[in-house]
JSON list of C-alpha atoms in Angstrom, two decimals:
[
{"chain": "A", "resi": 8, "resn": "ASP", "atom": "CA", "xyz": [48.59, 152.50, 69.14]},
{"chain": "A", "resi": 9, "resn": "VAL", "atom": "CA", "xyz": [49.62, 149.73, 71.53]},
{"chain": "A", "resi": 10, "resn": "LYS", "atom": "CA", "xyz": [49.79, 150.69, 75.14]},
{"chain": "A", "resi": 11, "resn": "VAL", "atom": "CA", "xyz": [51.14, 149.71, 78.52]},
{"chain": "A", "resi": 12, "resn": "THR", "atom": "CA", "xyz": [49.62, 151.92, 81.18]},
{"chain": "A", "resi": 13, "resn": "GLN", "atom": "CA", "xyz": [50.91, 152.34, 84.69]},
{"chain": "A", "resi": 14, "resn": "SER", "atom": "CA", "xyz": [48.44, 153.77, 87.15]},
{"chain": "A", "resi": 15, "resn": "SER", "atom": "CA", "xyz": [50.61, 156.48, 88.71]},
{"chain": "A", "resi": 16, "resn": "ARG", "atom": "CA", "xyz": [53.51, 158.56, 87.48]},
{"chain": "A", "resi": 17, "resn": "TYR", "atom": "CA", "xyz": [54.58, 159.68, 90.95]},
{"chain": "A", "resi": 18, "resn": "LEU", "atom": "CA", "xyz": [53.78, 158.11, 94.30]},
{"chain": "A", "resi": 19, "resn": "VAL", "atom": "CA", "xyz": [54.84, 159.05, 97.82]},
{"chain": "A", "resi": 20, "resn": "LYS", "atom": "CA", "xyz": [54.31, 156.52, 100.61]},
{"chain": "A", "resi": 21, "resn": "ARG", "atom": "CA", "xyz": [55.38, 156.07, 104.20]},
{"chain": "A", "resi": 22, "resn": "THR", "atom": "CA", "xyz": [57.56, 153.30, 105.57]},
{"chain": "A", "resi": 23, "resn": "GLY", "atom": "CA", "xyz": [55.44, 150.27, 106.46]},
{"chain": "A", "resi": 24, "resn": "GLU", "atom": "CA", "xyz": [52.57, 151.08, 104.11]},
{"chain": "A", "resi": 25, "resn": "LYS", "atom": "CA", "xyz": [51.25, 148.48, 101.70]},
{"chain": "A", "resi": 26, "resn": "VAL", "atom": "CA", "xyz": [51.71, 149.77, 98.15]},
{"chain": "A", "resi": 27, "resn": "PHE", "atom": "CA", "xyz": [50.05, 148.63, 94.95]},
{"chain": "A", "resi": 28, "resn": "LEU", "atom": "CA", "xyz": [51.49, 149.47, 91.54]},
{"chain": "A", "resi": 29, "resn": "GLU", "atom": "CA", "xyz": [49.13, 148.65, 88.71]},
{"chain": "A", "resi": 30, "resn": "CYS", "atom": "CA", "xyz": [49.95, 147.90, 85.09]},
{"chain": "A", "resi": 31, "resn": "VAL", "atom": "CA", "xyz": [47.52, 147.29, 82.24]},
{"chain": "A", "resi": 32, "resn": "GLN", "atom": "CA", "xyz": [48.34, 146.36, 78.63]},
{"chain": "A", "resi": 33, "resn": "ASP", "atom": "CA", "xyz": [45.93, 146.35, 75.70]},
{"chain": "A", "resi": 34, "resn": "MET", "atom": "CA", "xyz": [47.91, 144.12, 73.34]},
{"chain": "A", "resi": 35, "resn": "ASP", "atom": "CA", "xyz": [46.76, 140.69, 74.57]},
{"chain": "A", "resi": 36, "resn": "HIS", "atom": "CA", "xyz": [50.35, 139.90, 75.53]},
{"chain": "A", "resi": 37, "resn": "GLU", "atom": "CA", "xyz": [51.05, 136.72, 77.49]},
{"chain": "A", "resi": 38, "resn": "ASN", "atom": "CA", "xyz": [54.22, 137.94, 79.19]},
{"chain": "A", "resi": 39, "resn": "MET", "atom": "CA", "xyz": [54.39, 140.79, 81.66]},
{"chain": "A", "resi": 40, "resn": "PHE", "atom": "CA", "xyz": [57.31, 142.07, 83.72]},
{"chain": "A", "resi": 41, "resn": "TRP", "atom": "CA", "xyz": [58.13, 144.40, 86.58]},
{"chain": "A", "resi": 42, "resn": "TYR", "atom": "CA", "xyz": [61.52, 146.12, 86.64]},
{"chain": "A", "resi": 43, "resn": "ARG", "atom": "CA", "xyz": [63.10, 148.75, 88.83]},
{"chain": "A", "resi": 44, "resn": "GLN", "atom": "CA", "xyz": [65.60, 151.35, 87.70]},
{"chain": "A", "resi": 45, "resn": "ASP", "atom": "CA", "xyz": [68.11, 152.86, 90.10]},
{"chain": "A", "resi": 46, "resn": "PRO", "atom": "CA", "xyz": [70.89, 155.34, 89.31]},
{"chain": "A", "resi": 47, "resn": "GLY", "atom": "CA", "xyz": [74.05, 153.61, 88.08]},
{"chain": "A", "resi": 48, "resn": "LEU", "atom": "CA", "xyz": [72.32, 150.24, 87.70]},
{"chain": "A", "resi": 49, "resn": "GLY", "atom": "CA", "xyz": [70.64, 148.62, 84.73]},
{"chain": "A", "resi": 50, "resn": "LEU", "atom": "CA", "xyz": [66.98, 147.72, 84.81]},
{"chain": "A", "resi": 51, "resn": "ARG", "atom": "CA", "xyz": [66.58, 144.86, 87.27]},
{"chain": "A", "resi": 52, "resn": "LEU", "atom": "CA", "xyz": [63.83, 142.29, 87.02]},
{"chain": "A", "resi": 53, "resn": "ILE", "atom": "CA", "xyz": [61.63, 141.91, 90.08]},
{"chain": "A", "resi": 54, "resn": "TYR", "atom": "CA", "xyz": [58.94, 139.48, 88.93]},
{"chain": "A", "resi": 55, "resn": "PHE", "atom": "CA", "xyz": [57.46, 138.26, 85.68]},
{"chain": "A", "resi": 56, "resn": "SER", "atom": "CA", "xyz": [54.42, 136.33, 84.54]},
{"chain": "A", "resi": 57, "resn": "TYR", "atom": "CA", "xyz": [53.89, 134.11, 81.50]},
{"chain": "A", "resi": 58, "resn": "ASP", "atom": "CA", "xyz": [50.18, 133.64, 81.98]},
{"chain": "A", "resi": 59, "resn": "VAL", "atom": "CA", "xyz": [47.20, 134.44, 84.14]},
{"chain": "A", "resi": 60, "resn": "LYS", "atom": "CA", "xyz": [47.73, 133.40, 87.78]},
{"chain": "A", "resi": 61, "resn": "MET", "atom": "CA", "xyz": [51.31, 132.45, 86.97]},
{"chain": "A", "resi": 62, "resn": "LYS", "atom": "CA", "xyz": [54.33, 134.26, 88.43]},
{"chain": "A", "resi": 63, "resn": "GLU", "atom": "CA", "xyz": [58.07, 133.76, 88.52]},
{"chain": "A", "resi": 64, "resn": "LYS", "atom": "CA", "xyz": [60.69, 135.50, 90.66]},
{"chain": "A", "resi": 65, "resn": "GLY", "atom": "CA", "xyz": [63.18, 137.68, 88.90]},
{"chain": "A", "resi": 66, "resn": "ASP", "atom": "CA", "xyz": [66.56, 138.78, 90.19]},
{"chain": "A", "resi": 67, "resn": "ILE", "atom": "CA", "xyz": [65.39, 140.93, 93.13]},
{"chain": "A", "resi": 68, "resn": "PRO", "atom": "CA", "xyz": [61.99, 139.65, 94.39]},
{"chain": "A", "resi": 69, "resn": "GLU", "atom": "CA", "xyz": [62.61, 140.23, 98.11]},
{"chain": "A", "resi": 70, "resn": "GLY", "atom": "CA", "xyz": [60.05, 142.57, 99.64]},
{"chain": "A", "resi": 71, "resn": "TYR", "atom": "CA", "xyz": [57.71, 142.32, 96.65]},
{"chain": "A", "resi": 72, "resn": "SER", "atom": "CA", "xyz": [54.84, 140.16, 95.50]},
{"chain": "A", "resi": 73, "resn": "VAL", "atom": "CA", "xyz": [52.71, 140.20, 92.35]},
{"chain": "A", "resi": 74, "resn": "SER", "atom": "CA", "xyz": [49.23, 139.38, 91.19]},
{"chain": "A", "resi": 75, "resn": "ARG", "atom": "CA", "xyz": [47.93, 138.47, 87.75]},
{"chain": "A", "resi": 76, "resn": "GLU", "atom": "CA", "xyz": [44.22, 137.69, 87.93]},
{"chain": "A", "resi": 77, "resn": "LYS", "atom": "CA", "xyz": [43.50, 138.86, 84.37]},
{"chain": "A", "resi": 78, "resn": "LYS", "atom": "CA", "xyz": [45.67, 138.65, 81.28]},
{"chain": "A", "resi": 79, "resn": "GLU", "atom": "CA", "xyz": [45.83, 142.39, 80.77]},
{"chain": "A", "resi": 80, "resn": "ARG", "atom": "CA", "xyz": [46.69, 143.38, 84.34]},
{"chain": "A", "resi": 81, "resn": "PHE", "atom": "CA", "xyz": [49.85, 142.75, 86.37]},
{"chain": "A", "resi": 82, "resn": "SER", "atom": "CA", "xyz": [50.12, 144.26, 89.83]},
{"chain": "A", "resi": 83, "resn": "LEU", "atom": "CA", "xyz": [53.24, 144.76, 91.92]},
{"chain": "A", "resi": 84, "resn": "ILE", "atom": "CA", "xyz": [52.72, 144.77, 95.67]},
{"chain": "A", "resi": 85, "resn": "LEU", "atom": "CA", "xyz": [55.08, 146.12, 98.32]},
{"chain": "A", "resi": 86, "resn": "GLU", "atom": "CA", "xyz": [53.79, 144.40, 101.44]},
{"chain": "A", "resi": 87, "resn": "SER", "atom": "CA", "xyz": [55.52, 146.81, 103.82]},
{"chain": "A", "resi": 88, "resn": "ALA", "atom": "CA", "xyz": [57.29, 149.62, 102.00]},
{"chain": "A", "resi": 89, "resn": "SER", "atom": "CA", "xyz": [60.83, 150.47, 103.04]},
{"chain": "A", "resi": 90, "resn": "THR", "atom": "CA", "xyz": [63.06, 153.39, 102.11]},
{"chain": "A", "resi": 91, "resn": "ASN", "atom": "CA", "xyz": [65.32, 151.14, 100.00]},
{"chain": "A", "resi": 92, "resn": "GLN", "atom": "CA", "xyz": [62.34, 150.53, 97.72]},
{"chain": "A", "resi": 93, "resn": "THR", "atom": "CA", "xyz": [62.41, 154.15, 96.61]},
{"chain": "A", "resi": 94, "resn": "SER", "atom": "CA", "xyz": [62.94, 153.74, 92.89]},
{"chain": "A", "resi": 95, "resn": "MET", "atom": "CA", "xyz": [61.56, 154.07, 89.37]},
{"chain": "A", "resi": 96, "resn": "TYR", "atom": "CA", "xyz": [59.34, 151.07, 88.59]},
{"chain": "A", "resi": 97, "resn": "LEU", "atom": "CA", "xyz": [58.72, 150.02, 85.00]},
{"chain": "A", "resi": 98, "resn": "CYS", "atom": "CA", "xyz": [56.16, 147.55, 83.75]},
{"chain": "A", "resi": 99, "resn": "ALA", "atom": "CA", "xyz": [56.64, 145.82, 80.38]},
{"chain": "A", "resi": 100, "resn": "SER", "atom": "CA", "xyz": [54.89, 143.24, 78.25]},
{"chain": "A", "resi": 101, "resn": "THR", "atom": "CA", "xyz": [55.63, 141.10, 75.22]},
{"chain": "A", "resi": 102, "resn": "ILE", "atom": "CA", "xyz": [54.10, 138.26, 73.25]},
{"chain": "A", "resi": 103, "resn": "ALA", "atom": "CA", "xyz": [54.76, 134.59, 74.04]},
{"chain": "A", "resi": 104, "resn": "GLY", "atom": "CA", "xyz": [58.17, 133.17, 73.16]},
{"chain": "A", "resi": 105, "resn": "PHE", "atom": "CA", "xyz": [59.75, 136.47, 74.05]},
{"chain": "A", "resi": 106, "resn": "ASN", "atom": "CA", "xyz": [63.41, 135.71, 73.42]},
{"chain": "A", "resi": 107, "resn": "ASN", "atom": "CA", "xyz": [63.51, 137.61, 70.16]},
{"chain": "A", "resi": 108, "resn": "GLU", "atom": "CA", "xyz": [60.57, 139.91, 70.73]},
{"chain": "A", "resi": 109, "resn": "LYS", "atom": "CA", "xyz": [60.82, 143.50, 71.83]},
{"chain": "A", "resi": 110, "resn": "LEU", "atom": "CA", "xyz": [59.38, 144.67, 75.11]},
{"chain": "A", "resi": 111, "resn": "PHE", "atom": "CA", "xyz": [56.67, 147.31, 75.32]},
{"chain": "A", "resi": 112, "resn": "PHE", "atom": "CA", "xyz": [57.11, 149.48, 78.39]},
{"chain": "A", "resi": 113, "resn": "GLY", "atom": "CA", "xyz": [54.90, 151.70, 80.49]},
{"chain": "A", "resi": 114, "resn": "SER", "atom": "CA", "xyz": [56.11, 155.20, 81.30]},
{"chain": "A", "resi": 115, "resn": "GLY", "atom": "CA", "xyz": [57.14, 154.27, 84.82]},
{"chain": "A", "resi": 116, "resn": "THR", "atom": "CA", "xyz": [56.13, 155.05, 88.39]},
{"chain": "A", "resi": 117, "resn": "GLN", "atom": "CA", "xyz": [58.58, 157.04, 90.51]},
{"chain": "A", "resi": 118, "resn": "LEU", "atom": "CA", "xyz": [57.98, 155.78, 94.04]},
{"chain": "A", "resi": 119, "resn": "SER", "atom": "CA", "xyz": [59.34, 157.61, 97.05]},
{"chain": "A", "resi": 120, "resn": "VAL", "atom": "CA", "xyz": [59.14, 155.88, 100.43]},
{"chain": "A", "resi": 121, "resn": "LEU", "atom": "CA", "xyz": [59.63, 158.28, 103.34]},
{"chain": "B", "resi": 178, "resn": "ILE", "atom": "CA", "xyz": [77.60, 136.76, 86.80]},
{"chain": "B", "resi": 179, "resn": "LEU", "atom": "CA", "xyz": [76.52, 137.95, 83.38]},
{"chain": "B", "resi": 180, "resn": "ASN", "atom": "CA", "xyz": [77.37, 141.58, 82.73]},
{"chain": "B", "resi": 181, "resn": "VAL", "atom": "CA", "xyz": [76.30, 144.02, 80.04]},
{"chain": "B", "resi": 182, "resn": "GLU", "atom": "CA", "xyz": [78.41, 147.14, 79.79]},
{"chain": "B", "resi": 183, "resn": "GLN", "atom": "CA", "xyz": [77.65, 150.30, 77.89]},
{"chain": "B", "resi": 184, "resn": "SER", "atom": "CA", "xyz": [80.05, 153.09, 77.05]},
{"chain": "B", "resi": 185, "resn": "PRO", "atom": "CA", "xyz": [80.28, 155.94, 77.35]},
{"chain": "B", "resi": 186, "resn": "GLN", "atom": "CA", "xyz": [78.02, 156.60, 80.35]},
{"chain": "B", "resi": 187, "resn": "SER", "atom": "CA", "xyz": [77.10, 160.00, 78.96]},
{"chain": "B", "resi": 188, "resn": "LEU", "atom": "CA", "xyz": [77.74, 162.04, 75.86]},
{"chain": "B", "resi": 189, "resn": "HIS", "atom": "CA", "xyz": [77.19, 165.68, 74.94]},
{"chain": "B", "resi": 190, "resn": "VAL", "atom": "CA", "xyz": [77.28, 166.55, 71.24]},
{"chain": "B", "resi": 191, "resn": "GLN", "atom": "CA", "xyz": [76.36, 169.45, 69.00]},
{"chain": "B", "resi": 192, "resn": "GLU", "atom": "CA", "xyz": [73.44, 169.26, 66.61]},
{"chain": "B", "resi": 193, "resn": "GLY", "atom": "CA", "xyz": [74.65, 167.75, 63.34]},
{"chain": "B", "resi": 194, "resn": "ASP", "atom": "CA", "xyz": [77.42, 165.67, 64.91]},
{"chain": "B", "resi": 195, "resn": "SER", "atom": "CA", "xyz": [77.40, 161.94, 64.35]},
{"chain": "B", "resi": 196, "resn": "THR", "atom": "CA", "xyz": [77.93, 159.74, 67.36]},
{"chain": "B", "resi": 197, "resn": "ASN", "atom": "CA", "xyz": [78.16, 156.13, 68.39]},
{"chain": "B", "resi": 198, "resn": "PHE", "atom": "CA", "xyz": [77.93, 154.05, 71.56]},
{"chain": "B", "resi": 199, "resn": "THR", "atom": "CA", "xyz": [79.04, 150.56, 72.49]},
{"chain": "B", "resi": 200, "resn": "CYS", "atom": "CA", "xyz": [77.30, 147.68, 74.20]},
{"chain": "B", "resi": 201, "resn": "SER", "atom": "CA", "xyz": [79.49, 144.78, 75.38]},
{"chain": "B", "resi": 202, "resn": "PHE", "atom": "CA", "xyz": [77.99, 141.45, 76.42]},
{"chain": "B", "resi": 203, "resn": "PRO", "atom": "CA", "xyz": [79.00, 137.83, 77.05]},
{"chain": "B", "resi": 204, "resn": "SER", "atom": "CA", "xyz": [79.63, 135.93, 73.82]},
{"chain": "B", "resi": 205, "resn": "SER", "atom": "CA", "xyz": [78.05, 132.67, 75.02]},
{"chain": "B", "resi": 206, "resn": "ASN", "atom": "CA", "xyz": [74.39, 131.61, 75.22]},
{"chain": "B", "resi": 207, "resn": "PHE", "atom": "CA", "xyz": [73.34, 134.42, 72.93]},
{"chain": "B", "resi": 208, "resn": "TYR", "atom": "CA", "xyz": [69.71, 134.71, 71.84]},
{"chain": "B", "resi": 209, "resn": "ALA", "atom": "CA", "xyz": [69.30, 138.37, 70.92]},
{"chain": "B", "resi": 210, "resn": "LEU", "atom": "CA", "xyz": [70.52, 141.89, 71.56]},
{"chain": "B", "resi": 211, "resn": "HIS", "atom": "CA", "xyz": [67.97, 144.67, 72.14]},
{"chain": "B", "resi": 212, "resn": "TRP", "atom": "CA", "xyz": [68.39, 148.45, 71.85]},
{"chain": "B", "resi": 213, "resn": "TYR", "atom": "CA", "xyz": [65.89, 150.82, 73.49]},
{"chain": "B", "resi": 214, "resn": "ARG", "atom": "CA", "xyz": [65.60, 154.60, 73.56]},
{"chain": "B", "resi": 215, "resn": "TRP", "atom": "CA", "xyz": [64.28, 156.14, 76.79]},
{"chain": "B", "resi": 216, "resn": "GLU", "atom": "CA", "xyz": [63.33, 159.79, 76.67]},
{"chain": "B", "resi": 217, "resn": "THR", "atom": "CA", "xyz": [62.70, 161.61, 79.93]},
{"chain": "B", "resi": 218, "resn": "ALA", "atom": "CA", "xyz": [59.13, 161.18, 81.22]},
{"chain": "B", "resi": 219, "resn": "LYS", "atom": "CA", "xyz": [58.31, 158.71, 78.43]},
{"chain": "B", "resi": 220, "resn": "SER", "atom": "CA", "xyz": [58.29, 154.93, 78.02]},
{"chain": "B", "resi": 221, "resn": "PRO", "atom": "CA", "xyz": [61.43, 153.16, 76.82]},
{"chain": "B", "resi": 222, "resn": "GLU", "atom": "CA", "xyz": [60.87, 152.37, 73.16]},
{"chain": "B", "resi": 223, "resn": "ALA", "atom": "CA", "xyz": [62.42, 149.52, 71.22]},
{"chain": "B", "resi": 224, "resn": "LEU", "atom": "CA", "xyz": [64.78, 150.50, 68.42]},
{"chain": "B", "resi": 225, "resn": "PHE", "atom": "CA", "xyz": [66.15, 147.15, 67.32]},
{"chain": "B", "resi": 226, "resn": "VAL", "atom": "CA", "xyz": [66.20, 143.47, 68.22]},
{"chain": "B", "resi": 227, "resn": "MET", "atom": "CA", "xyz": [69.18, 141.78, 66.60]},
{"chain": "B", "resi": 228, "resn": "THR", "atom": "CA", "xyz": [69.76, 138.07, 66.49]},
{"chain": "B", "resi": 229, "resn": "LEU", "atom": "CA", "xyz": [72.39, 137.16, 63.89]},
{"chain": "B", "resi": 230, "resn": "ASN", "atom": "CA", "xyz": [76.12, 137.75, 63.95]},
{"chain": "B", "resi": 231, "resn": "GLY", "atom": "CA", "xyz": [76.92, 140.48, 61.45]},
{"chain": "B", "resi": 232, "resn": "ASP", "atom": "CA", "xyz": [73.37, 141.85, 61.58]},
{"chain": "B", "resi": 233, "resn": "GLU", "atom": "CA", "xyz": [72.99, 145.51, 60.65]},
{"chain": "B", "resi": 234, "resn": "LYS", "atom": "CA", "xyz": [69.73, 147.34, 61.27]},
{"chain": "B", "resi": 235, "resn": "LYS", "atom": "CA", "xyz": [68.68, 150.86, 60.37]},
{"chain": "B", "resi": 236, "resn": "LYS", "atom": "CA", "xyz": [65.84, 153.15, 61.39]},
{"chain": "B", "resi": 237, "resn": "GLY", "atom": "CA", "xyz": [66.09, 156.62, 59.89]},
{"chain": "B", "resi": 238, "resn": "ARG", "atom": "CA", "xyz": [69.37, 158.18, 61.07]},
{"chain": "B", "resi": 239, "resn": "ILE", "atom": "CA", "xyz": [69.97, 155.44, 63.64]},
{"chain": "B", "resi": 240, "resn": "SER", "atom": "CA", "xyz": [71.71, 152.19, 62.81]},
{"chain": "B", "resi": 241, "resn": "ALA", "atom": "CA", "xyz": [73.19, 149.29, 64.77]},
{"chain": "B", "resi": 242, "resn": "THR", "atom": "CA", "xyz": [75.64, 146.49, 64.15]},
{"chain": "B", "resi": 243, "resn": "LEU", "atom": "CA", "xyz": [76.14, 143.22, 65.97]},
{"chain": "B", "resi": 244, "resn": "ASN", "atom": "CA", "xyz": [79.17, 141.00, 66.59]},
{"chain": "B", "resi": 245, "resn": "THR", "atom": "CA", "xyz": [78.12, 137.99, 68.65]},
{"chain": "B", "resi": 246, "resn": "LYS", "atom": "CA", "xyz": [81.51, 136.24, 68.44]},
{"chain": "B", "resi": 247, "resn": "GLU", "atom": "CA", "xyz": [83.35, 139.06, 70.19]},
{"chain": "B", "resi": 248, "resn": "GLY", "atom": "CA", "xyz": [80.34, 140.22, 72.18]},
{"chain": "B", "resi": 249, "resn": "TYR", "atom": "CA", "xyz": [79.64, 143.79, 71.14]},
{"chain": "B", "resi": 250, "resn": "SER", "atom": "CA", "xyz": [77.10, 145.96, 69.38]},
{"chain": "B", "resi": 251, "resn": "TYR", "atom": "CA", "xyz": [77.47, 149.53, 68.14]},
{"chain": "B", "resi": 252, "resn": "LEU", "atom": "CA", "xyz": [74.66, 152.06, 67.86]},
{"chain": "B", "resi": 253, "resn": "TYR", "atom": "CA", "xyz": [75.27, 154.95, 65.45]},
{"chain": "B", "resi": 254, "resn": "ILE", "atom": "CA", "xyz": [73.35, 158.19, 65.13]},
{"chain": "B", "resi": 255, "resn": "LYS", "atom": "CA", "xyz": [74.06, 160.19, 62.01]},
{"chain": "B", "resi": 256, "resn": "GLY", "atom": "CA", "xyz": [73.58, 163.97, 62.18]},
{"chain": "B", "resi": 257, "resn": "SER", "atom": "CA", "xyz": [72.30, 164.10, 65.77]},
{"chain": "B", "resi": 258, "resn": "GLN", "atom": "CA", "xyz": [69.28, 166.28, 66.47]},
{"chain": "B", "resi": 259, "resn": "PRO", "atom": "CA", "xyz": [68.06, 167.66, 69.82]},
{"chain": "B", "resi": 260, "resn": "GLU", "atom": "CA", "xyz": [65.14, 165.21, 69.71]},
{"chain": "B", "resi": 261, "resn": "ASP", "atom": "CA", "xyz": [67.70, 162.36, 69.82]},
{"chain": "B", "resi": 262, "resn": "SER", "atom": "CA", "xyz": [68.49, 163.36, 73.41]},
{"chain": "B", "resi": 263, "resn": "ALA", "atom": "CA", "xyz": [67.64, 160.31, 75.50]},
{"chain": "B", "resi": 264, "resn": "THR", "atom": "CA", "xyz": [69.16, 157.39, 77.37]},
{"chain": "B", "resi": 265, "resn": "TYR", "atom": "CA", "xyz": [69.98, 154.49, 75.08]},
{"chain": "B", "resi": 266, "resn": "LEU", "atom": "CA", "xyz": [69.74, 151.07, 76.70]},
{"chain": "B", "resi": 267, "resn": "CYS", "atom": "CA", "xyz": [70.99, 147.78, 75.40]},
{"chain": "B", "resi": 268, "resn": "ALA", "atom": "CA", "xyz": [69.85, 144.41, 76.72]},
{"chain": "B", "resi": 269, "resn": "PHE", "atom": "CA", "xyz": [71.45, 141.02, 76.20]},
{"chain": "B", "resi": 270, "resn": "ASN", "atom": "CA", "xyz": [68.96, 138.22, 75.83]},
{"chain": "B", "resi": 271, "resn": "THR", "atom": "CA", "xyz": [70.17, 134.86, 77.08]},
{"chain": "B", "resi": 272, "resn": "ASP", "atom": "CA", "xyz": [67.51, 132.93, 78.97]},
{"chain": "B", "resi": 273, "resn": "LYS", "atom": "CA", "xyz": [66.47, 136.31, 80.34]},
{"chain": "B", "resi": 274, "resn": "LEU", "atom": "CA", "xyz": [67.04, 139.95, 79.47]},
{"chain": "B", "resi": 275, "resn": "ILE", "atom": "CA", "xyz": [70.03, 141.62, 81.13]},
{"chain": "B", "resi": 276, "resn": "PHE", "atom": "CA", "xyz": [70.15, 145.39, 80.75]},
{"chain": "B", "resi": 277, "resn": "GLY", "atom": "CA", "xyz": [73.14, 147.67, 80.63]},
{"chain": "B", "resi": 278, "resn": "THR", "atom": "CA", "xyz": [73.17, 150.94, 82.58]},
{"chain": "B", "resi": 279, "resn": "GLY", "atom": "CA", "xyz": [72.62, 153.02, 79.46]},
{"chain": "B", "resi": 280, "resn": "THR", "atom": "CA", "xyz": [74.32, 155.83, 77.58]},
{"chain": "B", "resi": 281, "resn": "ARG", "atom": "CA", "xyz": [72.79, 159.24, 78.23]},
{"chain": "B", "resi": 282, "resn": "LEU", "atom": "CA", "xyz": [72.97, 161.40, 75.11]},
{"chain": "B", "resi": 283, "resn": "GLN", "atom": "CA", "xyz": [72.40, 165.15, 75.09]},
{"chain": "B", "resi": 284, "resn": "VAL", "atom": "CA", "xyz": [72.34, 166.98, 71.77]},
{"chain": "B", "resi": 285, "resn": "PHE", "atom": "CA", "xyz": [72.73, 170.75, 71.97]},
{"chain": "B", "resi": 286, "resn": "PRO", "atom": "CA", "xyz": [71.28, 173.04, 69.26]}
]
C-alpha cells in the first residue's frame, strides 16, 4: 500500500519556537506539497517541490520555509511559530506531470501554537 | 481570483438515502476536476480525477459527472451508509489545484 507519512498527528508549540513538520513518501513521487486546512477555507498551498533541492512558493508561503534534501522527504519549517499558524497541515505527493494525477495525502498534523 | 464553491456546506441524511453535492468552478483554463473523501483522523483519499466534458465516473455506490462548459460537477452517493460519513472535497486543476471548502456528510443509522 502506498504511503505518505507525517511525523506527528498532534503538536503543541510555543510562540517563537522553530517547528519542523516532516513528511515522507514511499512511492518515488517527484512532486510533494504542503497545505494547511483552516475552518471555512479550502486547502491552501504553502509550498511545493518538483524535485530534490527544488522548491516553489504556493499561495501562502509567508512565515514558512521548506527543505527537500532527498526525494522521499519534504520538510515544512516554521522559523518562528506564531498563533496564526495554528492549523491542520497536510502533506501530499504525486507523480511528475501532475495536472491529471491524483494526490496522495498524509493523515495531517494538527499544530497548536500557544 | 479563481474560486471553487461546494454546496451544501453540510448534509445530514438517514442510512439508505441517496444524496448529491455540487462543485462549481471557473469554466476557463480547465485541466481536471478532482474529488476527494476525507474521513476524520484519516488521509484525504482520491475518488475521481475527471478531465473531459461529459465525463461520468463510478466507484461502487459513488458516481460523479462533469460539465466543463458551465463549470460544475456533481457527486452522487446512492443508498448512503454510515461509513460514507466524511468531508467531500473537490479541487479544480488549472495550472495549480484550487480546493473548495468541502461538503461534510453525516449518515445516521
